[in-house]
């Protein structure tokens, strides 16, 4: 594998870097900080994504015919690296951009693509993902939310979802529901596009220890989705679920983690203990070197997976390696950063916690579960990458559980 960039890829990086220098939100490059107020933060992030979309920097990996830039997977990796380099504001419609839109492009109807993709790019319509349920955990196939046809071209949805990111601001939900419970648990599922502005849908925040309200519980009480909002085939939703999951697992955060590492490295160079810079301590140097080695290995693994995907045309199960490695690395890195600060780490607002490690460390446990726990990812790697025998539970009948 050739790790060097082509002239075209270098030009893509220079163009993006120049655009960011000119168009990043006022003052962001000097002092990146989001508004504290929830409503103001949402509007700020909508404006940011709209700015990206207006100049073709949102959905860069989508085909040009659907408003994307048609960027290659390598250019997409460069895009993520450059966004991490300036600690760019997050895209509020990240789920829509990176997960739902690629899935619709892959398996949605032409009408669904034309209807939804433009508003996903511009964040005019924000999306959430209705997968996890209280009694199912990371095992999506064990869900119990149901959908039944009413005979008038509509489906009636009842049930509850949990850990639903952005549901409190979402306009649409990419929801999987059970439409037939007569077979194995992976059978009889259907994916619906559900409009959130219905009296029959309610959300409750899950307040997190770091004061964010990202997660929600969502209740569906006779909510409605018309039959033209079914993605894929009725009762064949597991294939759609797997398509989206493949995109989700391949959305690596390794470049953000690397930037966190570089910020921490600079902190260790400048912060002193008893007059000596932290970086001159043997234990600190050894730990930083270990993190650097793990980050470079994770980046190489990601690029190898990207290379594989460029040959096959579709994301494979190898993305679970990216997800698993990144989650563990992020947690270890932030744990080390918190320990370095000692008691000062508790002062995460207006204190000495320059890189927000404490709240990031707490958030990292949520990221560890999102898109499937570490055990789920290990099962995928074992079964679908290494060819090991299937987990016995995955073949159990839904009705017998």
mmCIF file of C-alpha atoms in Angstrom:
data_model
loop_
_atom_site.group_PDB
_atom_site.id
_atom_site.type_symbol
_atom_site.label_atom_id
_atom_site.label_comp_id
_atom_site.label_asym_id
_atom_site.label_seq_id
_atom_site.Cartn_x
_atom_site.Cartn_y
_atom_site.Cartn_z
ATOM 1 C CA UNK A 1 0.000 0.000 0.000
ATOM 2 C CA UNK A 2 1.268 3.467 -0.945
ATOM 3 C CA UNK A 3 0.794 5.949 1.924
ATOM 4 C CA UNK A 4 1.848 9.016 -0.074
ATOM 5 C CA UNK A 5 -0.769 11.437 -1.377
ATOM 6 C CA UNK A 6 -1.247 12.238 -5.036
ATOM 7 C CA UNK A 7 -0.973 15.791 -6.372
ATOM 8 C CA UNK A 8 -4.765 15.879 -6.665
ATOM 9 C CA UNK A 9 -5.201 14.832 -3.026
ATOM 10 C CA UNK A 10 -2.652 17.412 -1.863
ATOM 11 C CA UNK A 11 -4.564 20.050 -3.844
ATOM 12 C CA UNK A 12 -7.808 18.943 -2.162
ATOM 13 C CA UNK A 13 -6.169 19.472 1.257
ATOM 14 C CA UNK A 14 -4.812 22.913 0.321
ATOM 15 C CA UNK A 15 -8.206 24.024 -1.022
ATOM 16 C CA UNK A 16 -10.006 22.884 2.130
ATOM 17 C CA UNK A 17 -7.382 24.407 4.438
ATOM 18 C CA UNK A 18 -7.641 27.763 2.641
ATOM 19 C CA UNK A 19 -11.437 27.647 2.811
ATOM 20 C CA UNK A 20 -11.375 26.937 6.547
ATOM 21 C CA UNK A 21 -8.971 29.819 7.148
ATOM 22 C CA UNK A 22 -11.414 32.156 5.416
ATOM 23 C CA UNK A 23 -14.785 30.755 6.496
ATOM 24 C CA UNK A 24 -14.427 29.325 10.000
ATOM 25 C CA UNK A 25 -16.799 31.057 12.451
ATOM 26 C CA UNK A 26 -15.541 34.418 13.727
ATOM 27 C CA UNK A 27 -12.816 33.924 16.331
ATOM 28 C CA UNK A 28 -12.999 30.133 16.116
ATOM 29 C CA UNK A 29 -9.429 29.534 14.988
ATOM 30 C CA UNK A 30 -8.099 31.573 17.916
ATOM 31 C CA UNK A 31 -10.554 30.384 20.604
ATOM 32 C CA UNK A 32 -12.932 27.590 19.578
ATOM 33 C CA UNK A 33 -15.943 27.754 21.867
ATOM 34 C CA UNK A 34 -19.603 26.861 21.390
ATOM 35 C CA UNK A 35 -22.442 28.922 22.904
ATOM 36 C CA UNK A 36 -23.509 27.697 26.356
ATOM 37 C CA UNK A 37 -27.214 28.163 25.703
ATOM 38 C CA UNK A 38 -28.760 25.078 24.069
ATOM 39 C CA UNK A 39 -30.917 26.983 21.563
ATOM 40 C CA UNK A 40 -28.068 29.300 20.610
ATOM 41 C CA UNK A 41 -25.722 26.323 20.202
ATOM 42 C CA UNK A 42 -28.162 24.547 17.878
ATOM 43 C CA UNK A 43 -28.589 27.669 15.750
ATOM 44 C CA UNK A 44 -24.813 28.237 15.694
ATOM 45 C CA UNK A 45 -24.252 24.682 14.459
ATOM 46 C CA UNK A 46 -27.046 24.946 11.868
ATOM 47 C CA UNK A 47 -25.382 28.097 10.528
ATOM 48 C CA UNK A 48 -22.013 26.312 10.403
ATOM 49 C CA UNK A 49 -23.369 23.350 8.454
ATOM 50 C CA UNK A 50 -25.264 25.690 6.125
ATOM 51 C CA UNK A 51 -21.991 27.523 5.441
ATOM 52 C CA UNK A 52 -20.272 24.222 4.670
ATOM 53 C CA UNK A 53 -23.114 23.127 2.388
ATOM 54 C CA UNK A 54 -23.254 26.420 0.492
ATOM 55 C CA UNK A 55 -19.638 25.977 -0.625
ATOM 56 C CA UNK A 56 -19.778 22.212 -1.196
ATOM 57 C CA UNK A 57 -18.042 21.127 2.016
ATOM 58 C CA UNK A 58 -20.924 19.143 3.528
ATOM 59 C CA UNK A 59 -21.462 15.617 2.277
ATOM 60 C CA UNK A 60 -18.183 15.731 0.375
ATOM 61 C CA UNK A 61 -18.277 11.947 -0.106
ATOM 62 C CA UNK A 62 -21.753 11.912 -1.680
ATOM 63 C CA UNK A 63 -22.108 11.540 -5.451
ATOM 64 C CA UNK A 64 -22.244 14.864 -7.302
ATOM 65 C CA UNK A 65 -25.708 14.083 -8.678
ATOM 66 C CA UNK A 66 -27.048 14.247 -5.091
ATOM 67 C CA UNK A 67 -25.284 17.469 -4.150
ATOM 68 C CA UNK A 68 -22.027 15.986 -2.910
ATOM 69 C CA UNK A 69 -18.509 16.687 -4.039
ATOM 70 C CA UNK A 70 -17.854 13.148 -5.237
ATOM 71 C CA UNK A 71 -14.739 13.031 -3.052
ATOM 72 C CA UNK A 72 -12.781 9.787 -2.890
ATOM 73 C CA UNK A 73 -12.477 7.872 0.369
ATOM 74 C CA UNK A 74 -8.898 9.122 0.743
ATOM 75 C CA UNK A 75 -10.110 12.712 0.287
ATOM 76 C CA UNK A 76 -12.789 12.021 2.857
ATOM 77 C CA UNK A 77 -10.043 10.943 5.291
ATOM 78 C CA UNK A 78 -8.145 14.163 4.493
ATOM 79 C CA UNK A 79 -11.358 16.120 5.139
ATOM 80 C CA UNK A 80 -11.716 14.559 8.595
ATOM 81 C CA UNK A 81 -8.065 15.196 9.376
ATOM 82 C CA UNK A 82 -8.295 18.885 8.442
ATOM 83 C CA UNK A 83 -11.529 19.380 10.385
ATOM 84 C CA UNK A 84 -9.863 17.829 13.447
ATOM 85 C CA UNK A 85 -6.789 20.012 12.967
ATOM 86 C CA UNK A 86 -8.764 23.221 13.621
ATOM 87 C CA UNK A 87 -11.115 21.597 16.158
ATOM 88 C CA UNK A 88 -13.925 22.528 13.758
ATOM 89 C CA UNK A 89 -17.439 22.885 15.181
ATOM 90 C CA UNK A 90 -19.291 19.571 14.971
ATOM 91 C CA UNK A 91 -21.846 19.160 12.198
ATOM 92 C CA UNK A 92 -25.192 19.074 13.962
ATOM 93 C CA UNK A 93 -26.576 16.797 11.272
ATOM 94 C CA UNK A 94 -23.632 14.418 11.487
ATOM 95 C CA UNK A 95 -25.937 11.387 11.706
ATOM 96 C CA UNK A 96 -27.769 12.518 8.597
ATOM 97 C CA UNK A 97 -24.616 13.372 6.652
ATOM 98 C CA UNK A 98 -22.499 10.316 7.489
ATOM 99 C CA UNK A 99 -25.034 7.548 8.157
ATOM 100 C CA UNK A 100 -28.526 8.137 6.835
ATOM 101 C CA UNK A 101 -27.718 9.866 3.556
ATOM 102 C CA UNK A 102 -25.200 7.204 2.409
ATOM 103 C CA UNK A 103 -27.738 4.523 3.347
ATOM 104 C CA UNK A 104 -30.495 6.228 1.351
ATOM 105 C CA UNK A 105 -28.108 6.602 -1.589
ATOM 106 C CA UNK A 106 -27.384 2.878 -1.338
ATOM 107 C CA UNK A 107 -30.861 1.420 -0.758
ATOM 108 C CA UNK A 108 -33.440 4.262 -0.778
ATOM 109 C CA UNK A 109 -35.876 5.027 -3.562
ATOM 110 C CA UNK A 110 -35.074 7.796 -6.041
ATOM 111 C CA UNK A 111 -37.982 9.796 -4.607
ATOM 112 C CA UNK A 112 -36.535 9.472 -1.078
ATOM 113 C CA UNK A 113 -33.113 10.625 -2.273
ATOM 114 C CA UNK A 114 -34.497 13.688 -4.063
ATOM 115 C CA UNK A 115 -36.765 14.557 -1.132
ATOM 116 C CA UNK A 116 -34.329 14.218 1.777
ATOM 117 C CA UNK A 117 -30.707 14.577 0.685
ATOM 118 C CA UNK A 118 -30.710 18.370 0.052
ATOM 119 C CA UNK A 119 -32.202 19.161 3.466
ATOM 120 C CA UNK A 120 -29.766 16.762 5.182
ATOM 121 C CA UNK A 121 -26.796 18.562 3.613
ATOM 122 C CA UNK A 122 -27.958 22.008 4.660
ATOM 123 C CA UNK A 123 -29.180 20.889 8.139
ATOM 124 C CA UNK A 124 -32.577 22.294 7.235
ATOM 125 C CA UNK A 125 -33.842 18.954 8.566
ATOM 126 C CA UNK A 126 -31.919 17.260 11.378
ATOM 127 C CA UNK A 127 -32.017 13.493 11.808
ATOM 128 C CA UNK A 128 -31.777 11.032 14.660
ATOM 129 C CA UNK A 129 -31.388 7.255 14.568
ATOM 130 C CA UNK A 130 -34.046 5.078 16.265
ATOM 131 C CA UNK A 131 -32.180 1.850 16.981
ATOM 132 C CA UNK A 132 -31.462 1.228 20.705
ATOM 133 C CA UNK A 133 -34.238 0.152 23.079
ATOM 134 C CA UNK A 134 -34.308 -0.251 26.882
ATOM 135 C CA UNK A 135 -34.656 -4.053 26.838
ATOM 136 C CA UNK A 136 -32.460 -4.706 23.817
ATOM 137 C CA UNK A 137 -29.217 -2.899 24.641
ATOM 138 C CA UNK A 138 -26.793 -3.033 21.735
ATOM 139 C CA UNK A 139 -28.629 -5.986 20.209
ATOM 140 C CA UNK A 140 -30.808 -4.135 17.693
ATOM 141 C CA UNK A 141 -32.415 -7.371 16.508
ATOM 142 C CA UNK A 142 -33.989 -7.853 19.962
ATOM 143 C CA UNK A 143 -36.093 -4.683 19.644
ATOM 144 C CA UNK A 144 -39.828 -4.690 20.408
ATOM 145 C CA UNK A 145 -41.053 -1.406 18.869
ATOM 146 C CA UNK A 146 -43.770 -2.499 16.447
ATOM 147 C CA UNK A 147 -45.329 -1.177 13.247
ATOM 148 C CA UNK A 148 -48.655 -2.365 11.825
ATOM 149 C CA UNK A 149 -50.415 -1.329 8.590
ATOM 150 C CA UNK A 150 -53.756 0.459 9.070
ATOM 151 C CA UNK A 151 -55.089 -0.413 5.610
ATOM 152 C CA UNK A 152 -54.961 3.206 4.387
ATOM 153 C CA UNK A 153 -51.387 3.202 3.139
ATOM 154 C CA UNK A 154 -49.948 4.055 6.554
ATOM 155 C CA UNK A 155 -48.052 2.243 9.300
ATOM 156 C CA UNK A 156 -48.838 2.753 12.991
ATOM 157 C CA UNK A 157 -45.777 2.677 15.231
ATOM 158 C CA UNK A 158 -45.675 1.958 18.966
ATOM 159 C CA UNK A 159 -42.723 1.524 21.276
ATOM 160 C CA UNK A 160 -39.769 3.230 22.900
ATOM 161 C CA UNK A 161 -36.235 4.076 21.850
ATOM 162 C CA UNK A 162 -33.376 5.109 24.133
ATOM 163 C CA UNK A 163 -29.946 6.774 23.911
ATOM 164 C CA UNK A 164 -31.265 8.588 20.839
ATOM 165 C CA UNK A 165 -28.776 11.355 20.026
ATOM 166 C CA UNK A 166 -30.262 14.704 18.891
ATOM 167 C CA UNK A 167 -33.866 13.426 19.120
ATOM 168 C CA UNK A 168 -34.849 16.614 20.982
ATOM 169 C CA UNK A 169 -33.896 18.740 17.956
ATOM 170 C CA UNK A 170 -34.474 16.193 15.179
ATOM 171 C CA UNK A 171 -37.045 16.680 12.429
ATOM 172 C CA UNK A 172 -36.880 13.047 11.240
ATOM 173 C CA UNK A 173 -35.995 9.658 12.684
ATOM 174 C CA UNK A 174 -34.482 6.699 10.831
ATOM 175 C CA UNK A 175 -36.390 4.059 12.757
ATOM 176 C CA UNK A 176 -36.334 0.279 12.727
ATOM 177 C CA UNK A 177 -39.442 -1.553 13.963
ATOM 178 C CA UNK A 178 -40.742 -5.090 14.111
ATOM 179 C CA UNK A 179 -43.394 -5.820 11.490
ATOM 180 C CA UNK A 180 -43.466 -9.631 11.870
ATOM 181 C CA UNK A 181 -42.546 -11.590 15.018
ATOM 182 C CA UNK A 182 -43.016 -15.090 13.627
ATOM 183 C CA UNK A 183 -39.392 -15.791 12.701
ATOM 184 C CA UNK A 184 -35.882 -15.395 14.019
ATOM 185 C CA UNK A 185 -35.090 -12.111 15.679
ATOM 186 C CA UNK A 186 -33.190 -10.723 12.673
ATOM 187 C CA UNK A 187 -36.228 -11.374 10.490
ATOM 188 C CA UNK A 188 -39.466 -9.375 10.302
ATOM 189 C CA UNK A 189 -37.872 -5.949 10.746
ATOM 190 C CA UNK A 190 -38.649 -2.864 8.631
ATOM 191 C CA UNK A 191 -37.003 0.561 8.465
ATOM 192 C CA UNK A 192 -39.179 3.689 8.358
ATOM 193 C CA UNK A 193 -38.478 7.397 7.881
ATOM 194 C CA UNK A 194 -40.591 8.968 10.623
ATOM 195 C CA UNK A 195 -41.413 12.651 10.928
ATOM 196 C CA UNK A 196 -40.785 13.719 14.528
ATOM 197 C CA UNK A 197 -43.325 16.593 14.545
ATOM 198 C CA UNK A 198 -46.262 14.457 15.622
ATOM 199 C CA UNK A 199 -48.312 14.629 18.835
ATOM 200 C CA UNK A 200 -47.887 10.856 19.014
ATOM 201 C CA UNK A 201 -44.098 11.193 19.525
ATOM 202 C CA UNK A 202 -42.531 12.549 22.703
ATOM 203 C CA UNK A 203 -38.956 12.837 23.953
ATOM 204 C CA UNK A 204 -37.430 12.941 27.427
ATOM 205 C CA UNK A 205 -33.846 14.069 27.984
ATOM 206 C CA UNK A 206 -31.295 11.816 29.593
ATOM 207 C CA UNK A 207 -29.169 14.214 31.601
ATOM 208 C CA UNK A 208 -25.546 13.170 31.465
ATOM 209 C CA UNK A 209 -22.924 13.653 34.196
ATOM 210 C CA UNK A 210 -21.014 16.173 32.065
ATOM 211 C CA UNK A 211 -24.157 18.398 31.842
ATOM 212 C CA UNK A 212 -24.877 17.708 28.166
ATOM 213 C CA UNK A 213 -28.266 16.726 26.843
ATOM 214 C CA UNK A 214 -27.320 14.706 23.832
ATOM 215 C CA UNK A 215 -29.213 11.490 24.596
ATOM 216 C CA UNK A 216 -32.966 11.079 24.825
ATOM 217 C CA UNK A 217 -35.706 8.579 25.372
ATOM 218 C CA UNK A 218 -38.282 8.669 22.582
ATOM 219 C CA UNK A 219 -41.832 7.336 22.879
ATOM 220 C CA UNK A 220 -43.996 6.358 19.906
ATOM 221 C CA UNK A 221 -47.698 6.120 20.744
ATOM 222 C CA UNK A 222 -49.600 5.407 17.511
ATOM 223 C CA UNK A 223 -47.111 7.461 15.479
ATOM 224 C CA UNK A 224 -47.640 7.356 11.718
ATOM 225 C CA UNK A 225 -45.381 6.735 8.714
ATOM 226 C CA UNK A 226 -46.743 6.493 5.187
ATOM 227 C CA UNK A 227 -45.823 3.465 3.080
ATOM 228 C CA UNK A 228 -43.650 5.540 0.741
ATOM 229 C CA UNK A 229 -41.374 6.191 3.734
ATOM 230 C CA UNK A 230 -40.351 2.540 4.049
ATOM 231 C CA UNK A 231 -36.643 2.044 3.261
ATOM 232 C CA UNK A 232 -35.959 -1.199 1.440
ATOM 233 C CA UNK A 233 -38.426 -4.063 1.626
ATOM 234 C CA UNK A 234 -41.047 -4.785 4.273
ATOM 235 C CA UNK A 235 -39.723 -7.362 6.789
ATOM 236 C CA UNK A 236 -36.245 -7.134 5.225
ATOM 237 C CA UNK A 237 -35.033 -4.238 7.356
ATOM 238 C CA UNK A 238 -32.058 -6.129 8.791
ATOM 239 C CA UNK A 239 -30.226 -5.633 5.492
ATOM 240 C CA UNK A 240 -30.866 -1.879 5.753
ATOM 241 C CA UNK A 241 -29.726 -1.881 9.391
ATOM 242 C CA UNK A 242 -26.490 -3.592 8.390
ATOM 243 C CA UNK A 243 -25.942 -1.136 5.536
ATOM 244 C CA UNK A 244 -26.193 1.862 7.878
ATOM 245 C CA UNK A 245 -24.082 0.113 10.538
ATOM 246 C CA UNK A 246 -21.288 -0.441 8.032
ATOM 247 C CA UNK A 247 -21.190 3.295 7.316
ATOM 248 C CA UNK A 248 -21.356 4.016 11.060
ATOM 249 C CA UNK A 249 -18.505 1.684 11.970
ATOM 250 C CA UNK A 250 -16.306 3.143 9.232
ATOM 251 C CA UNK A 251 -16.767 6.749 10.430
ATOM 252 C CA UNK A 252 -13.495 6.810 12.340
ATOM 253 C CA UNK A 253 -12.740 9.432 14.971
ATOM 254 C CA UNK A 254 -9.014 8.697 14.992
ATOM 255 C CA UNK A 255 -8.115 12.124 13.575
ATOM 256 C CA UNK A 256 -9.966 13.896 16.394
ATOM 257 C CA UNK A 257 -8.190 11.643 18.891
ATOM 258 C CA UNK A 258 -4.846 12.472 17.296
ATOM 259 C CA UNK A 259 -5.559 16.198 17.647
ATOM 260 C CA UNK A 260 -6.416 15.650 21.320
ATOM 261 C CA UNK A 261 -3.078 13.869 21.678
ATOM 262 C CA UNK A 262 -1.199 16.761 20.032
ATOM 263 C CA UNK A 263 -2.926 19.257 22.355
ATOM 264 C CA UNK A 264 -1.944 17.115 25.329
ATOM 265 C CA UNK A 265 1.626 16.846 24.043
ATOM 266 C CA UNK A 266 1.885 20.639 23.926
ATOM 267 C CA UNK A 267 0.387 20.857 27.417
ATOM 268 C CA UNK A 268 3.065 18.471 28.731
ATOM 269 C CA UNK A 269 5.769 20.586 27.119
ATOM 270 C CA UNK A 270 4.618 23.796 28.795
ATOM 271 C CA UNK A 271 3.106 22.650 32.094
ATOM 272 C CA UNK A 272 5.602 22.254 34.927
ATOM 273 C CA UNK A 273 5.718 20.420 38.250
ATOM 274 C CA UNK A 274 8.242 21.790 40.740
ATOM 275 C CA UNK A 275 9.858 23.738 37.935
ATOM 276 C CA UNK A 276 10.232 20.772 35.580
ATOM 277 C CA UNK A 277 8.128 20.358 32.408
ATOM 278 C CA UNK A 278 5.851 17.327 32.580
ATOM 279 C CA UNK A 279 7.308 15.955 29.389
ATOM 280 C CA UNK A 280 10.684 15.471 31.073
ATOM 281 C CA UNK A 281 9.247 12.862 33.420
ATOM 282 C CA UNK A 282 10.065 9.341 32.269
ATOM 283 C CA UNK A 283 6.594 7.957 32.962
ATOM 284 C CA UNK A 284 4.944 10.779 31.002
ATOM 285 C CA UNK A 285 7.337 10.418 28.058
ATOM 286 C CA UNK A 286 6.830 6.657 27.937
ATOM 287 C CA UNK A 287 3.048 6.982 28.059
ATOM 288 C CA UNK A 288 2.992 9.681 25.361
ATOM 289 C CA UNK A 289 5.204 7.527 23.144
ATOM 290 C CA UNK A 290 2.843 4.592 23.654
ATOM 291 C CA UNK A 291 -0.173 6.702 22.657
ATOM 292 C CA UNK A 292 1.640 8.001 19.575
ATOM 293 C CA UNK A 293 2.428 4.447 18.473
ATOM 294 C CA UNK A 294 -1.189 3.356 18.993
ATOM 295 C CA UNK A 295 -2.536 6.372 17.074
ATOM 296 C CA UNK A 296 -0.224 5.792 14.106
ATOM 297 C CA UNK A 297 -1.175 2.093 14.071
ATOM 298 C CA UNK A 298 -4.882 3.001 14.202
ATOM 299 C CA UNK A 299 -4.476 5.449 11.294
ATOM 300 C CA UNK A 300 -2.660 2.816 9.250
ATOM 301 C CA UNK A 301 -5.431 0.313 9.995
ATOM 302 C CA UNK A 302 -8.068 2.832 8.948
ATOM 303 C CA UNK A 303 -6.287 3.613 5.690
ATOM 304 C CA UNK A 304 -5.929 -0.116 5.006
ATOM 305 C CA UNK A 305 -9.698 -0.485 5.521
ATOM 306 C CA UNK A 306 -10.286 2.511 3.231
ATOM 307 C CA UNK A 307 -8.077 0.871 0.604
ATOM 308 C CA UNK A 308 -10.118 -2.323 0.901
ATOM 309 C CA UNK A 309 -13.366 -0.374 0.530
ATOM 310 C CA UNK A 310 -12.059 1.407 -2.568
ATOM 311 C CA UNK A 311 -11.607 -2.017 -4.163
ATOM 312 C CA UNK A 312 -14.972 -3.487 -3.107
ATOM 313 C CA UNK A 313 -17.058 -0.311 -3.425
ATOM 314 C CA UNK A 314 -18.860 -0.886 -0.113
ATOM 315 C CA UNK A 315 -17.816 -0.587 3.540
ATOM 316 C CA UNK A 316 -16.963 -3.947 5.047
ATOM 317 C CA UNK A 317 -16.974 -5.342 8.591
ATOM 318 C CA UNK A 318 -13.378 -4.132 9.001
ATOM 319 C CA UNK A 319 -14.840 -0.801 10.127
ATOM 320 C CA UNK A 320 -15.528 -2.458 13.495
ATOM 321 C CA UNK A 321 -11.762 -2.509 14.044
ATOM 322 C CA UNK A 322 -11.623 1.268 13.520
ATOM 323 C CA UNK A 323 -14.474 1.764 15.979
ATOM 324 C CA UNK A 324 -13.135 -0.581 18.653
ATOM 325 C CA UNK A 325 -9.569 0.724 18.528
ATOM 326 C CA UNK A 326 -10.673 4.382 18.542
ATOM 327 C CA UNK A 327 -13.044 3.935 21.474
ATOM 328 C CA UNK A 328 -10.425 2.242 23.646
ATOM 329 C CA UNK A 329 -7.704 4.695 22.645
ATOM 330 C CA UNK A 330 -9.871 7.739 23.374
ATOM 331 C CA UNK A 331 -10.813 6.445 26.810
ATOM 332 C CA UNK A 332 -7.194 5.602 27.737
ATOM 333 C CA UNK A 333 -5.835 8.925 26.447
ATOM 334 C CA UNK A 334 -8.382 11.040 28.319
ATOM 335 C CA UNK A 335 -7.974 8.977 31.477
ATOM 336 C CA UNK A 336 -4.228 9.687 31.335
ATOM 337 C CA UNK A 337 -4.872 13.411 30.735
ATOM 338 C CA UNK A 338 -7.235 13.619 33.720
ATOM 339 C CA UNK A 339 -4.718 11.872 35.980
ATOM 340 C CA UNK A 340 -1.968 14.238 34.846
ATOM 341 C CA UNK A 341 -3.959 17.192 36.130
ATOM 342 C CA UNK A 342 -4.695 15.729 39.536
ATOM 343 C CA UNK A 343 -7.327 17.614 41.623
ATOM 344 C CA UNK A 344 -7.460 20.415 39.018
ATOM 345 C CA UNK A 345 -9.290 18.012 36.711
ATOM 346 C CA UNK A 346 -12.397 18.491 38.861
ATOM 347 C CA UNK A 347 -12.536 22.184 37.856
ATOM 348 C CA UNK A 348 -13.883 21.538 34.400
ATOM 349 C CA UNK A 349 -15.502 24.956 34.105
ATOM 350 C CA UNK A 350 -13.396 28.116 34.482
ATOM 351 C CA UNK A 351 -10.582 26.049 35.910
ATOM 352 C CA UNK A 352 -7.259 24.647 34.881
ATOM 353 C CA UNK A 353 -8.783 21.994 32.649
ATOM 354 C CA UNK A 354 -7.482 23.531 29.453
ATOM 355 C CA UNK A 355 -8.524 20.749 27.082
ATOM 356 C CA UNK A 356 -11.810 19.738 28.639
ATOM 357 C CA UNK A 357 -10.397 16.284 29.377
ATOM 358 C CA UNK A 358 -12.710 15.560 32.298
ATOM 359 C CA UNK A 359 -15.992 15.971 30.443
ATOM 360 C CA UNK A 360 -14.414 14.295 27.418
ATOM 361 C CA UNK A 361 -13.372 11.365 29.604
ATOM 362 C CA UNK A 362 -16.934 10.963 30.897
ATOM 363 C CA UNK A 363 -18.320 11.278 27.358
ATOM 364 C CA UNK A 364 -15.949 8.568 26.171
ATOM 365 C CA UNK A 365 -17.964 5.914 28.021
ATOM 366 C CA UNK A 366 -21.033 6.852 25.963
ATOM 367 C CA UNK A 367 -18.999 6.690 22.760
ATOM 368 C CA UNK A 368 -17.820 3.265 23.836
ATOM 369 C CA UNK A 369 -21.414 2.014 23.729
ATOM 370 C CA UNK A 370 -22.646 3.963 20.691
ATOM 371 C CA UNK A 371 -22.911 1.935 17.472
ATOM 372 C CA UNK A 372 -22.561 -1.254 19.530
ATOM 373 C CA UNK A 373 -20.454 -2.125 22.555
ATOM 374 C CA UNK A 374 -16.908 -3.401 22.377
ATOM 375 C CA UNK A 375 -18.214 -6.960 22.693
ATOM 376 C CA UNK A 376 -20.523 -6.410 19.710
ATOM 377 C CA UNK A 377 -17.585 -5.127 17.652
ATOM 378 C CA UNK A 378 -15.421 -8.069 18.728
ATOM 379 C CA UNK A 379 -18.173 -10.451 17.629
ATOM 380 C CA UNK A 380 -18.331 -8.764 14.211
ATOM 381 C CA UNK A 381 -14.551 -8.893 13.829
ATOM 382 C CA UNK A 382 -14.437 -12.524 14.951
ATOM 383 C CA UNK A 383 -17.280 -13.746 12.761
ATOM 384 C CA UNK A 384 -17.077 -11.578 9.650
ATOM 385 C CA UNK A 385 -13.393 -10.650 9.438
ATOM 386 C CA UNK A 386 -11.651 -13.655 10.979
ATOM 387 C CA UNK A 387 -14.263 -16.248 9.950
ATOM 388 C CA UNK A 388 -14.772 -17.637 13.457
ATOM 389 C CA UNK A 389 -18.015 -19.474 14.399
ATOM 390 C CA UNK A 390 -21.106 -17.333 14.999
ATOM 391 C CA UNK A 391 -22.211 -16.294 18.453
ATOM 392 C CA UNK A 392 -24.732 -18.926 19.609
ATOM 393 C CA UNK A 393 -27.207 -16.249 20.757
ATOM 394 C CA UNK A 394 -27.344 -14.656 17.291
ATOM 395 C CA UNK A 395 -29.074 -17.755 15.949
ATOM 396 C CA UNK A 396 -31.709 -17.899 18.695
ATOM 397 C CA UNK A 397 -35.360 -17.488 17.707
ATOM 398 C CA UNK A 398 -36.927 -14.158 18.659
ATOM 399 C CA UNK A 399 -40.039 -15.950 19.925
ATOM 400 C CA UNK A 400 -38.098 -18.226 22.271
ATOM 401 C CA UNK A 401 -36.450 -15.302 24.119
#
